[in-house]
mmCIF file of C-alpha atoms in Angstrom:
data_model
loop_
_atom_site.group_PDB
_atom_site.id
_atom_site.type_symbol
_atom_site.label_atom_id
_atom_site.label_comp_id
_atom_site.label_asym_id
_atom_site.label_seq_id
_atom_site.Cartn_x
_atom_site.Cartn_y
_atom_site.Cartn_z
ATOM 1 C CA MET A 1 -19.428 23.138 24.321
ATOM 2 C CA SER A 2 -17.562 25.906 26.089
ATOM 3 C CA SER A 3 -14.953 27.952 24.529
ATOM 4 C CA SER A 4 -12.244 26.244 26.593
ATOM 5 C CA GLN A 5 -13.439 22.767 25.324
ATOM 6 C CA ILE A 6 -13.374 23.953 21.791
ATOM 7 C CA ALA A 7 -9.840 25.309 22.289
ATOM 8 C CA ILE A 8 -8.705 22.029 23.851
ATOM 9 C CA PHE A 9 -10.299 20.102 21.069
ATOM 10 C CA CYS A 10 -8.481 22.280 18.388
ATOM 11 C CA ILE A 11 -5.082 21.961 20.139
ATOM 12 C CA ILE A 12 -5.462 18.099 20.172
ATOM 13 C CA LEU A 13 -6.423 18.141 16.561
ATOM 14 C CA ILE A 14 -3.306 20.242 15.513
ATOM 15 C CA VAL A 15 -1.089 18.140 17.658
ATOM 16 C CA LEU A 16 -2.381 14.793 16.063
ATOM 17 C CA PHE A 17 -2.417 16.026 12.495
ATOM 18 C CA PRO A 18 1.088 15.440 11.583
ATOM 19 C CA LEU A 19 0.766 11.791 12.865
ATOM 20 C CA HIS A 20 -1.430 10.883 9.910
ATOM 21 C CA LYS A 21 1.796 10.489 7.997
ATOM 22 C CA PHE A 22 2.573 7.459 10.075
ATOM 23 C CA VAL A 23 -0.500 5.364 9.177
ATOM 24 C CA ASP A 24 0.748 2.050 7.857
ATOM 25 C CA GLY A 25 4.317 2.760 8.581
ATOM 26 C CA GLN A 26 4.597 5.398 5.724
ATOM 27 C CA GLY A 27 6.173 8.086 7.844
ATOM 28 C CA LEU A 28 9.812 9.176 7.662
ATOM 29 C CA ALA A 29 10.219 6.663 4.468
ATOM 30 C CA ALA A 30 9.416 3.706 6.743
ATOM 31 C CA GLY A 31 8.091 2.111 3.758
ATOM 32 C CA ASN A 32 11.446 1.750 2.249
ATOM 33 C CA ALA A 33 12.559 -0.051 5.484
ATOM 34 C CA ALA A 34 9.937 -2.786 5.017
ATOM 35 C CA LYS A 35 11.413 -3.641 1.528
ATOM 36 C CA GLY A 36 13.933 -6.486 1.443
ATOM 37 C CA THR A 37 17.411 -6.045 -0.033
ATOM 38 C CA CYS A 38 19.763 -8.564 -1.398
ATOM 39 C CA ASP A 39 23.244 -9.095 0.137
ATOM 40 C CA PRO A 40 26.088 -10.934 -1.426
ATOM 41 C CA VAL A 41 27.341 -13.890 0.691
ATOM 42 C CA LYS A 42 28.846 -17.134 0.269
ATOM 43 C CA CYS A 43 26.322 -19.714 -0.806
ATOM 44 C CA PRO A 44 25.343 -21.747 2.341
ATOM 45 C CA ASN A 45 24.594 -25.072 0.560
ATOM 46 C CA ALA A 46 26.973 -25.034 -2.425
ATOM 47 C CA LYS A 47 29.466 -27.756 -3.188
ATOM 48 C CA ASP A 48 32.061 -24.909 -3.959
ATOM 49 C CA LYS A 49 32.435 -23.181 -0.627
ATOM 50 C CA GLU A 50 33.610 -19.933 -2.369
ATOM 51 C CA LYS A 51 30.567 -19.451 -4.760
ATOM 52 C CA MET A 52 28.677 -16.262 -4.097
ATOM 53 C CA CYS A 53 24.949 -15.974 -3.875
ATOM 54 C CA SER A 54 22.471 -13.160 -3.133
ATOM 55 C CA CYS A 55 20.451 -13.594 0.183
ATOM 56 C CA CYS A 56 17.429 -11.638 1.325
ATOM 57 C CA SER A 57 18.223 -9.431 4.005
ATOM 58 C CA THR A 58 14.630 -9.815 5.357
ATOM 59 C CA LEU A 59 13.122 -13.190 6.593
ATOM 60 C CA ILE A 60 10.782 -14.982 4.024
ATOM 61 C CA LYS A 61 8.689 -17.551 5.893
ATOM 62 C CA GLY A 62 11.049 -17.535 8.774
ATOM 63 C CA LYS A 63 14.339 -17.896 6.668
ATOM 64 C CA HIS A 64 16.843 -15.903 4.839
ATOM 65 C CA ARG A 65 16.360 -17.029 1.300
ATOM 66 C CA CYS A 66 19.428 -17.306 -1.069
ATOM 67 C CA TYR A 67 19.298 -17.137 -4.867
ATOM 68 C CA ALA A 68 21.961 -17.615 -7.589
ATOM 69 C CA THR A 69 21.722 -14.026 -8.873
ATOM 70 C CA LYS A 70 20.992 -10.707 -7.587
ATOM 71 C CA GLU A 71 18.315 -10.196 -10.120
ATOM 72 C CA ILE A 72 16.321 -13.343 -9.021
ATOM 73 C CA CYS A 73 16.736 -12.332 -5.384
ATOM 74 C CA MET A 74 15.563 -8.727 -5.963
ATOM 75 C CA GLY A 75 12.509 -10.188 -7.640
ATOM 76 C CA TRP A 76 11.760 -12.287 -4.577
ATOM 77 C CA CYS A 77 12.998 -9.978 -1.779
ATOM 78 C CA GLY A 78 12.163 -6.462 -3.184
ATOM 79 C CA LYS A 79 14.284 -3.698 -4.522
ATOM 80 C CA PRO A 80 16.827 -1.911 -2.429
#
């Protein structure tokens, strides 16, 4: 290898090194973005239309799941 090829190789390594933090979505706290949170909403299927439930902000099996309490919801959806 010539010295110019080694220099280019070193520059590429220096440029790519910070990107190792982004493997598996871990860079810039992206891991927190993947975790679901629970939002208080009116229960969609309750007899009392004013009853409040906690629903996952992320989809679980293609649906926003709702639970009677925030604690149960956080157990299924993840912590905020």
